[in-house]
CSV table of C-alpha atoms in Angstrom, one decimal:
chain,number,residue,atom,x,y,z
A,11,UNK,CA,73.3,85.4,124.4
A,12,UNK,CA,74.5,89.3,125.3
A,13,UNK,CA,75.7,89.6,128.8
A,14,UNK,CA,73.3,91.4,130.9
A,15,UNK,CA,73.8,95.2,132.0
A,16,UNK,CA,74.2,95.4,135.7
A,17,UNK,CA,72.6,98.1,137.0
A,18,UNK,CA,72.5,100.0,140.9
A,19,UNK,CA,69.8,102.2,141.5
A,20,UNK,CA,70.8,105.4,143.5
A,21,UNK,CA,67.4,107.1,144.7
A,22,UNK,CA,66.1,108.4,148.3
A,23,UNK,CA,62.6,107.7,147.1
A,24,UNK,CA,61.6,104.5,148.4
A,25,UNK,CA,58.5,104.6,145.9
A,26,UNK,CA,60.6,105.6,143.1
A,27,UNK,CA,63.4,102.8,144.3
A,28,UNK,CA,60.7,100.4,144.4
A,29,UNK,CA,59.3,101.5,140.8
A,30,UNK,CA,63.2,101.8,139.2
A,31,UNK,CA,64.4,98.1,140.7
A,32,UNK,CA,61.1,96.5,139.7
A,33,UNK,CA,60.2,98.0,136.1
A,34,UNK,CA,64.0,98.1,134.9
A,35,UNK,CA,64.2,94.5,136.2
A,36,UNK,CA,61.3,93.5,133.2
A,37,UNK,CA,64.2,94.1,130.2
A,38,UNK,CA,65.8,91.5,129.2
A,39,UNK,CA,69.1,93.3,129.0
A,40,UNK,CA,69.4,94.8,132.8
A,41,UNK,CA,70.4,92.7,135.7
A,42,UNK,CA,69.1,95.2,138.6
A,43,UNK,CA,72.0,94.3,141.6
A,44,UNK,CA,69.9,96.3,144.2
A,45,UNK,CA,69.8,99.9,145.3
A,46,UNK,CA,71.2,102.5,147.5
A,47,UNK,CA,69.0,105.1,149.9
A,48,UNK,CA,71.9,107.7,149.9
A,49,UNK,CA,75.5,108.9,148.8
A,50,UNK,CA,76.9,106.8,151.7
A,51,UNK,CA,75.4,103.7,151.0
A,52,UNK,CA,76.2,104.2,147.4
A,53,UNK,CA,79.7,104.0,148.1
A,54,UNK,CA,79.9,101.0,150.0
A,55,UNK,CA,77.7,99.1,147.7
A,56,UNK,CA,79.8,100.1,144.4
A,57,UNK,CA,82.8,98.7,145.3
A,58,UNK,CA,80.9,95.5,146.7
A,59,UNK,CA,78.4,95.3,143.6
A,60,UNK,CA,80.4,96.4,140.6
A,61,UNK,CA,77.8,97.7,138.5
A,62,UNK,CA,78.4,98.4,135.1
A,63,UNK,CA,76.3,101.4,135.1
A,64,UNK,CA,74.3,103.5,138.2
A,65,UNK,CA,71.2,104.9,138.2
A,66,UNK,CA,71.6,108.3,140.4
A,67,UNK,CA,69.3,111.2,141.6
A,68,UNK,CA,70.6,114.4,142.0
A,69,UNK,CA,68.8,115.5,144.6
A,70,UNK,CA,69.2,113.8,147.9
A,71,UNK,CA,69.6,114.8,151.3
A,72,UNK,CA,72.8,115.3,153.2
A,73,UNK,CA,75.0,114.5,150.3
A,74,UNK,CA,73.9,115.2,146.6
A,75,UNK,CA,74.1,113.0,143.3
A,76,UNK,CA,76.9,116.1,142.3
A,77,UNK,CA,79.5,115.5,145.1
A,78,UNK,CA,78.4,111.8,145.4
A,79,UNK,CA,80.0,111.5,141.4
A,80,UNK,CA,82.8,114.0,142.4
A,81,UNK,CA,84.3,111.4,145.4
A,82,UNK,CA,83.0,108.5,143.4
A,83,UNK,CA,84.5,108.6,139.7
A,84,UNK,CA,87.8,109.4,140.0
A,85,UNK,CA,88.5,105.7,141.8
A,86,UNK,CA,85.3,103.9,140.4
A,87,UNK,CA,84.9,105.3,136.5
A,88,UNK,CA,81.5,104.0,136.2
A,89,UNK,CA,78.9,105.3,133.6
A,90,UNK,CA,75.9,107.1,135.5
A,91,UNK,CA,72.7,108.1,134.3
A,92,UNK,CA,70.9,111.0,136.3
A,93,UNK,CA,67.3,110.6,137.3
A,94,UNK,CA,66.3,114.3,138.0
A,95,UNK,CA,63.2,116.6,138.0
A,96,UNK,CA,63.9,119.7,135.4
A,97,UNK,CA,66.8,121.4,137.5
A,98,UNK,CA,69.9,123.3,136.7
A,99,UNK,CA,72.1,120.8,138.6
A,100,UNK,CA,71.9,118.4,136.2
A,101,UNK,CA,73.9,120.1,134.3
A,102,UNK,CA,76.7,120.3,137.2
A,103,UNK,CA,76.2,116.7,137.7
A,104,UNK,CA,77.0,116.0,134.0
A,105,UNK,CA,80.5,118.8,134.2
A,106,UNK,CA,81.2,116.1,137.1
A,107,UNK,CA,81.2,113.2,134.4
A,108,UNK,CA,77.9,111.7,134.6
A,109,UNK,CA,77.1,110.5,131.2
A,110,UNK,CA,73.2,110.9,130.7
A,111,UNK,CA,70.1,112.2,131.8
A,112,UNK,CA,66.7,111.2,132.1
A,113,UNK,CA,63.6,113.6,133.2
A,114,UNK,CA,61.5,112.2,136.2
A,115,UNK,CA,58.3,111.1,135.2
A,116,UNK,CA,54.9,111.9,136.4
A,117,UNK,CA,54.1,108.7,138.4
A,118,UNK,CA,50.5,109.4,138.2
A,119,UNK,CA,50.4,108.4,134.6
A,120,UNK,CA,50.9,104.9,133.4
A,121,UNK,CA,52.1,106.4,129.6
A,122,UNK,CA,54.2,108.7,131.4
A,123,UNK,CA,56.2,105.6,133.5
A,124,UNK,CA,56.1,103.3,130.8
A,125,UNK,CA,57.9,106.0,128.2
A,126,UNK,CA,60.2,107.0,130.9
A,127,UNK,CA,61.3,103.6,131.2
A,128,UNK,CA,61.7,102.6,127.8
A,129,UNK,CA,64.1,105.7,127.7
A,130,UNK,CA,65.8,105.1,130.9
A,131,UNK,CA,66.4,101.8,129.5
A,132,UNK,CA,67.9,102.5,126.6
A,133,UNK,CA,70.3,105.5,128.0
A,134,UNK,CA,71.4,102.3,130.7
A,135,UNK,CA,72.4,100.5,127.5
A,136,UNK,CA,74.1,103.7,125.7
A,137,UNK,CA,75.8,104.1,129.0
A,138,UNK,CA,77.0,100.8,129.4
A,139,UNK,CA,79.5,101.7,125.9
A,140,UNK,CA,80.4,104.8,127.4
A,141,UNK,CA,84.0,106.1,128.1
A,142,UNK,CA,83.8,108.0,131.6
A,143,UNK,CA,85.8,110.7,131.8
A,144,UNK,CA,85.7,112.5,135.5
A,145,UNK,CA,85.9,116.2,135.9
A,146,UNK,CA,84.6,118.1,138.7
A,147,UNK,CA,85.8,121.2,138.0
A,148,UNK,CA,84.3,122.1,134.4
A,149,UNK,CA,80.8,122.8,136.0
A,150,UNK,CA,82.5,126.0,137.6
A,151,UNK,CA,81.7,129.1,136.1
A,152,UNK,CA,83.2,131.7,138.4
A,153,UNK,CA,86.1,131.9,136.9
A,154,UNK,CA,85.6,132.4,132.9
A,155,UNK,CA,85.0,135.9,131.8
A,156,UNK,CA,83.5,137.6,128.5
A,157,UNK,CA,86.3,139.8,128.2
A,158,UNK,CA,89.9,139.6,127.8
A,159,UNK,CA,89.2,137.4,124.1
A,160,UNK,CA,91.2,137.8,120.6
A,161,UNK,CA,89.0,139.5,118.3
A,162,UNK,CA,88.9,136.4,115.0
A,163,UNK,CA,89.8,138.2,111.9
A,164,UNK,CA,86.7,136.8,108.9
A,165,UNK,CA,86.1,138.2,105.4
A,166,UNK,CA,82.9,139.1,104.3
A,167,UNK,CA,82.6,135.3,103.1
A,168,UNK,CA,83.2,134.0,107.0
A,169,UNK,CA,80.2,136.5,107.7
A,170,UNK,CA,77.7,134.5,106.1
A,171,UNK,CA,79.3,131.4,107.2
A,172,UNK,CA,76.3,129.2,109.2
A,173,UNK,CA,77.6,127.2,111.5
A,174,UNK,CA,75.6,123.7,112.5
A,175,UNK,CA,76.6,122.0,115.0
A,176,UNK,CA,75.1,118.5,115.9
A,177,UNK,CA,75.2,115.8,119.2
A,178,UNK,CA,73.9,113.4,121.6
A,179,UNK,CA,75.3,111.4,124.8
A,180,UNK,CA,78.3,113.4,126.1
A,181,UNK,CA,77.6,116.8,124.5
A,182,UNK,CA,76.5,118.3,126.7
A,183,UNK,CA,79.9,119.1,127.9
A,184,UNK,CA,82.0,118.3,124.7
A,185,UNK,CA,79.6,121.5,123.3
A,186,UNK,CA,80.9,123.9,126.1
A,187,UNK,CA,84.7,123.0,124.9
A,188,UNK,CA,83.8,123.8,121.6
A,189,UNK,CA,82.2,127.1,121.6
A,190,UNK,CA,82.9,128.8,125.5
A,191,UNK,CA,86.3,130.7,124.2
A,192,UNK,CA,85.0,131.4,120.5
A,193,UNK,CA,85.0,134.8,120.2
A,194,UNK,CA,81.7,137.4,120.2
A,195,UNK,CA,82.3,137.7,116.0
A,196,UNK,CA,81.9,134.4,115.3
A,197,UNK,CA,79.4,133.3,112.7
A,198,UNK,CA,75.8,132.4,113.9
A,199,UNK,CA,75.9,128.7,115.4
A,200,UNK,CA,72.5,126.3,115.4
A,201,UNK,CA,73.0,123.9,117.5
A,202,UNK,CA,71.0,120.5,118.2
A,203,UNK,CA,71.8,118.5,121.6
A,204,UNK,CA,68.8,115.1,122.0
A,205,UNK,CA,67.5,116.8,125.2
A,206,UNK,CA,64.0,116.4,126.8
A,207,UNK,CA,62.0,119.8,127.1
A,208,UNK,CA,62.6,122.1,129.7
A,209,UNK,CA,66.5,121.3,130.1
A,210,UNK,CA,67.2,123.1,126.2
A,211,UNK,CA,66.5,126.4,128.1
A,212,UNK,CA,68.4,126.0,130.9
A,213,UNK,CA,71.3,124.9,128.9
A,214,UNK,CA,71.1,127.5,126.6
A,215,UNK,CA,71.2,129.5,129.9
A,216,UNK,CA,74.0,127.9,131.6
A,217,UNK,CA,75.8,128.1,127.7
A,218,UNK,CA,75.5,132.0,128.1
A,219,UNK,CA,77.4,132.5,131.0
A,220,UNK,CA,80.3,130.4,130.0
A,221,UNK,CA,80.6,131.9,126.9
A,222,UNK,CA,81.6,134.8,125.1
A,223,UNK,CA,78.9,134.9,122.5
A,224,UNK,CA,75.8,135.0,123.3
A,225,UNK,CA,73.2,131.7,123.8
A,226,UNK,CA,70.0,131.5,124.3
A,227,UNK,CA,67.2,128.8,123.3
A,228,UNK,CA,65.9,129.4,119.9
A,229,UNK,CA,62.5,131.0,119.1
A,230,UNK,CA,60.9,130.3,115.9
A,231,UNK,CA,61.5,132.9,113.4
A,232,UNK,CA,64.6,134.5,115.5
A,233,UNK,CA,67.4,135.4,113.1
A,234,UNK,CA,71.1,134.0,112.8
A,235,UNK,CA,73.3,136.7,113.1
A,236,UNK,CA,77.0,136.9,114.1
A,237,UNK,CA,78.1,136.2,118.0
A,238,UNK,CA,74.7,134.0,118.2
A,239,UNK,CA,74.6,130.7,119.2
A,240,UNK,CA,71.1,129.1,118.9
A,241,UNK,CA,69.9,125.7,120.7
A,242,UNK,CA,67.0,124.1,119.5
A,243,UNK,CA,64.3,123.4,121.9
A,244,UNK,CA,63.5,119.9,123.4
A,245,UNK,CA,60.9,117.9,121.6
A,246,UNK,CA,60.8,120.5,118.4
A,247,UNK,CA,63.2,120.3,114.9
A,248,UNK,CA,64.9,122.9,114.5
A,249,UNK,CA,65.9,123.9,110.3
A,250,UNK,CA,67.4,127.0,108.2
A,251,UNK,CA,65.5,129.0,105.9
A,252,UNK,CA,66.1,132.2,104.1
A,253,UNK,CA,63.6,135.0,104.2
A,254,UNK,CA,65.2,137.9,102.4
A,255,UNK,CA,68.4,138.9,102.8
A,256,UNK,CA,68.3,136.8,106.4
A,257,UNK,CA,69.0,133.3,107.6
A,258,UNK,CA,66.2,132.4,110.2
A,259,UNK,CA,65.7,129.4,112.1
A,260,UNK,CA,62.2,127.7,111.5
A,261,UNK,CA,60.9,125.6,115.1
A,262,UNK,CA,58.2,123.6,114.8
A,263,UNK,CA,57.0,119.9,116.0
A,264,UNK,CA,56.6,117.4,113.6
A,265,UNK,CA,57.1,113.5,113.5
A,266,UNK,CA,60.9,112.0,114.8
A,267,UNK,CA,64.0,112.0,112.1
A,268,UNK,CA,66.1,109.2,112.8
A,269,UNK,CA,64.5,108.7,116.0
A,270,UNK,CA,64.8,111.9,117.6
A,271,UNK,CA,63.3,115.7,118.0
A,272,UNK,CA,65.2,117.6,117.6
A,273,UNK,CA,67.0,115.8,115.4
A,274,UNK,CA,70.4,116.6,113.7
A,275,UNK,CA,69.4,115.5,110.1
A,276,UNK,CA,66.6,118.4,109.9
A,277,UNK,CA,69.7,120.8,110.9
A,278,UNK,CA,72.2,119.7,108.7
A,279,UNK,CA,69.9,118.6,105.5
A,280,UNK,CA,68.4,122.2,105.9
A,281,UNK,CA,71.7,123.8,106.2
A,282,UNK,CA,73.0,121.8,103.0
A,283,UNK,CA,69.6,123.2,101.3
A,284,UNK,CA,70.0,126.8,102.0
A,285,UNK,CA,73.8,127.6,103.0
A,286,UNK,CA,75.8,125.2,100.6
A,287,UNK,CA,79.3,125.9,100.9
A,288,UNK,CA,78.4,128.3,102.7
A,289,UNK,CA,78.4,126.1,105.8
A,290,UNK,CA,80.5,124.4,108.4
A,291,UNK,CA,79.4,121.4,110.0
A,292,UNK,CA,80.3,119.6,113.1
A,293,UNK,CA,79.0,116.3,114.3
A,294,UNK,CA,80.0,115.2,118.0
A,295,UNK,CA,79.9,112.3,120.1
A,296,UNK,CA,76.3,110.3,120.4
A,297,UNK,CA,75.0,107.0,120.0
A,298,UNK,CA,73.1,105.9,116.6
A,299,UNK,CA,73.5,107.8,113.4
A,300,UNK,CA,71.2,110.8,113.4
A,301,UNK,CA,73.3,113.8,111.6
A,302,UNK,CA,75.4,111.8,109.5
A,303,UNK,CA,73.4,111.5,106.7
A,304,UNK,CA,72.9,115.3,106.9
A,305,UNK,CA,76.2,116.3,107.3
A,306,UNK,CA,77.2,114.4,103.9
A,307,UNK,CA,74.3,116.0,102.5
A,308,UNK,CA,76.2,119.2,103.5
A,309,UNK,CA,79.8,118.1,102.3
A,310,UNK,CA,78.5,117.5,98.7
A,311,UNK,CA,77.2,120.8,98.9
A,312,UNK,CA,80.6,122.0,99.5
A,313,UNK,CA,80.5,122.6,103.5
A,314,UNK,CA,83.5,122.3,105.7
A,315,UNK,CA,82.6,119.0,107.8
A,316,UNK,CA,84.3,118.5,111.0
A,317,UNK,CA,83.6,114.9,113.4
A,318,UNK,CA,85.0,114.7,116.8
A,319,UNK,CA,87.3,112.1,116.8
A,320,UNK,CA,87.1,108.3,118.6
A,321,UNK,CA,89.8,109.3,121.5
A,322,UNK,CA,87.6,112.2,123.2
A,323,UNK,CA,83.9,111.1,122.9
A,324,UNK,CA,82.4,110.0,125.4
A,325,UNK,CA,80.4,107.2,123.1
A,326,UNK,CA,82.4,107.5,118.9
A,327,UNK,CA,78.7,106.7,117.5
A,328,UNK,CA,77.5,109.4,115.1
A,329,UNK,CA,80.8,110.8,113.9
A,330,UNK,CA,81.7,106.9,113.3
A,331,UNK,CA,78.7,106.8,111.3
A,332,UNK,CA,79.5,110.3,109.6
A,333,UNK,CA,83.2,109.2,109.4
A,334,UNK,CA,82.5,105.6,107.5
A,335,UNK,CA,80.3,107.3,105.0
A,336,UNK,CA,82.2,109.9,103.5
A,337,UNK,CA,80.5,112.7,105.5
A,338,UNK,CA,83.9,114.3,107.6
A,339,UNK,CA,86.3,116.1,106.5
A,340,UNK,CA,88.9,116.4,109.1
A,341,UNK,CA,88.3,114.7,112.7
A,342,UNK,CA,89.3,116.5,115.5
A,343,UNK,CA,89.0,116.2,119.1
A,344,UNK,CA,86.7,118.5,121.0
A,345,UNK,CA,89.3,120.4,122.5
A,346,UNK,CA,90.7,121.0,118.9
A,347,UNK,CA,88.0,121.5,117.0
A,348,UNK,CA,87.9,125.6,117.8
A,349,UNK,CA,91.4,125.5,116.5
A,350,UNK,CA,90.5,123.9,113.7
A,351,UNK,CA,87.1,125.9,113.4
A,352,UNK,CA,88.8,129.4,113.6
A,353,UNK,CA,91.7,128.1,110.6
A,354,UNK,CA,89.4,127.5,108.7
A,355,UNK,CA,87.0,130.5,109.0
A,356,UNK,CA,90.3,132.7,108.7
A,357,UNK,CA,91.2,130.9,105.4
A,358,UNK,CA,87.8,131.9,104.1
């Protein structure tokens, strides 16, 4: 028999406590320890409880779930899954090392609870593999700048190049190291992060201002063009098609691939379809396997396949999967992956 996941709620809400303890209680997997009202009783019970993974809102009075993971994971390294209403500090919650999110439900509706569970439930699980890595201060934004970038030098080849990139649980984050300090000429960029609706277009937001090319959420029929970095919207696929003498993106809702919407295999097998060798594509950390079949779809098409390597994912799930079947070409960590990115376009 699997030992159970212990889990400590984090939540102000004494409904929502009472709904979290009791309904995450009912898998068989999750040992619920108790809970904590606020930041402060969070950190005495931590050290007392030893979870192996906390539940935490973000938004709670006095102190927030942000600086509550800031003081907490540097001495307790514990995975923590955020329970948050669609906000933009999730997204500094996760720079500070939280590991996944899940979108607050609306209590009122019994399908609504019971699929929020089912998910919350199965990020606990994801998180309970996860390799915590603390770092408060790559939510800051204040300090990176457009400007002052080395123009990348790409043949006419490079400027067709399509560039799909592909990733679950920790990319949030491990995307921003790949693509913040790419310069504005890079090739066009798709890229698919499993993230509920709402959050795609705030990230795509938040993505802009770190970077120096330009993000934004993607729009059905909006073109790929160099210095464009695209992010497929939560809860539709995102693919490649031609029209012309242009690459569009195609968005549209359709049944799960591999158990997700968006889902990296529509990306990549469409990408394999219409770029060919024409293509790079990377596949970063993430539970499960979605992508990898697609990205060895686009190696035997003659792409340039990069996986983020086992020592700087925060779970070594998808490129594992895209590793063991033939699907990378060269593994790289996130922090090296532009490096290796811009060699190779400058080789092209």
């Amino acid at each position: 028999m699997n030992k159970k996941i212990k889990v400590l709620v984090v939540d102000d809400s004494l409904f929502f406590r009472g709904v979290l303890t009791k309904k995450l209680a009912e898998f068989s997997n999750i040992e619920v320890l108790g809970y904590a009202r606020d930041a402060f009783e969070a950190k005495e019970k931590i050290p007392q409880l030893n979870p192996d993974v906390v539940t935490l809102d973000v938004e709670m009075p006095k102190v927030n779930g942000i600086e509550l993971l800031k003081q907490l994971l540097p001495e307790y390294p514990i995975p923590v899954v955020l329970v948050s209403s669609v906000n933009m500090n999730v997204f500094d919650a996760l720079a500070a090392g939280a590991v996944d999110f899940v979108r607050k439900p609306d209590l009122s509706k019994t399908d609504s609870v019971s699929s929020f569970m089912n998910e919350l439930a199965s990020k606990i699980t994801i998180a309970s593999r996860a390799k915590v890595t603390p770092n408060a201060d790559k939510g800051v934004i204040s300090t990176l700048s457009k400007t002052n970038f080395s123009p990348m030098k790409t043949s006419s080849l490079a400027n067709a190049t399509i560039i799909a990139l592909g990733a679950s649980t920790g990319g949030t984050e491990a995307t921003i190291s790949v693509i913040k300090d790419l310069p504005p000429d890079t090739p066009g960029i798709l890229v698919v992060q499993h993230m509920p609706p709402g959050f795609t277009k705030m990230y795509a937001e938040r993505l802009n201002r770190l970077c120096k090319m330009e993000v934004r959420e993607a729009m059905d029929g909006d073109i790929v063009k160099n210095g464009l970095v695209l992010i497929a919207p939560g809860d539709y696929h995102m693919k490649l098609v031609k029209i012309g003498s242009n690459f569009i993106v195609k968005c549209y809702q359709a049944e799960k691939v591999s158990g997700h919407r968006p889902s990296v295999d529509v990306l990549f097998n469409s990408v394999a379809e219409i770029a060919k060798k024409n293509a790079i594509g990377i596949i970063m950390t993430g539970m499960g396997r979605d992508g990898a079949q697609g990205l060895l779809n686009m190696r035997k098409q003659g792409a340039y396949t990069i996986g983020q390597n086992k020592e700087s994912c925060v779970v070594y799930g998808m490129p594992m999967v895209a590793k063991n079947i033939g699907a990378v070409c060269v593994e790289a960590s996130c922090e090296n992956i532009p490096h290796v990115l811009r060699k190779h376009l400058s080789s092209l």
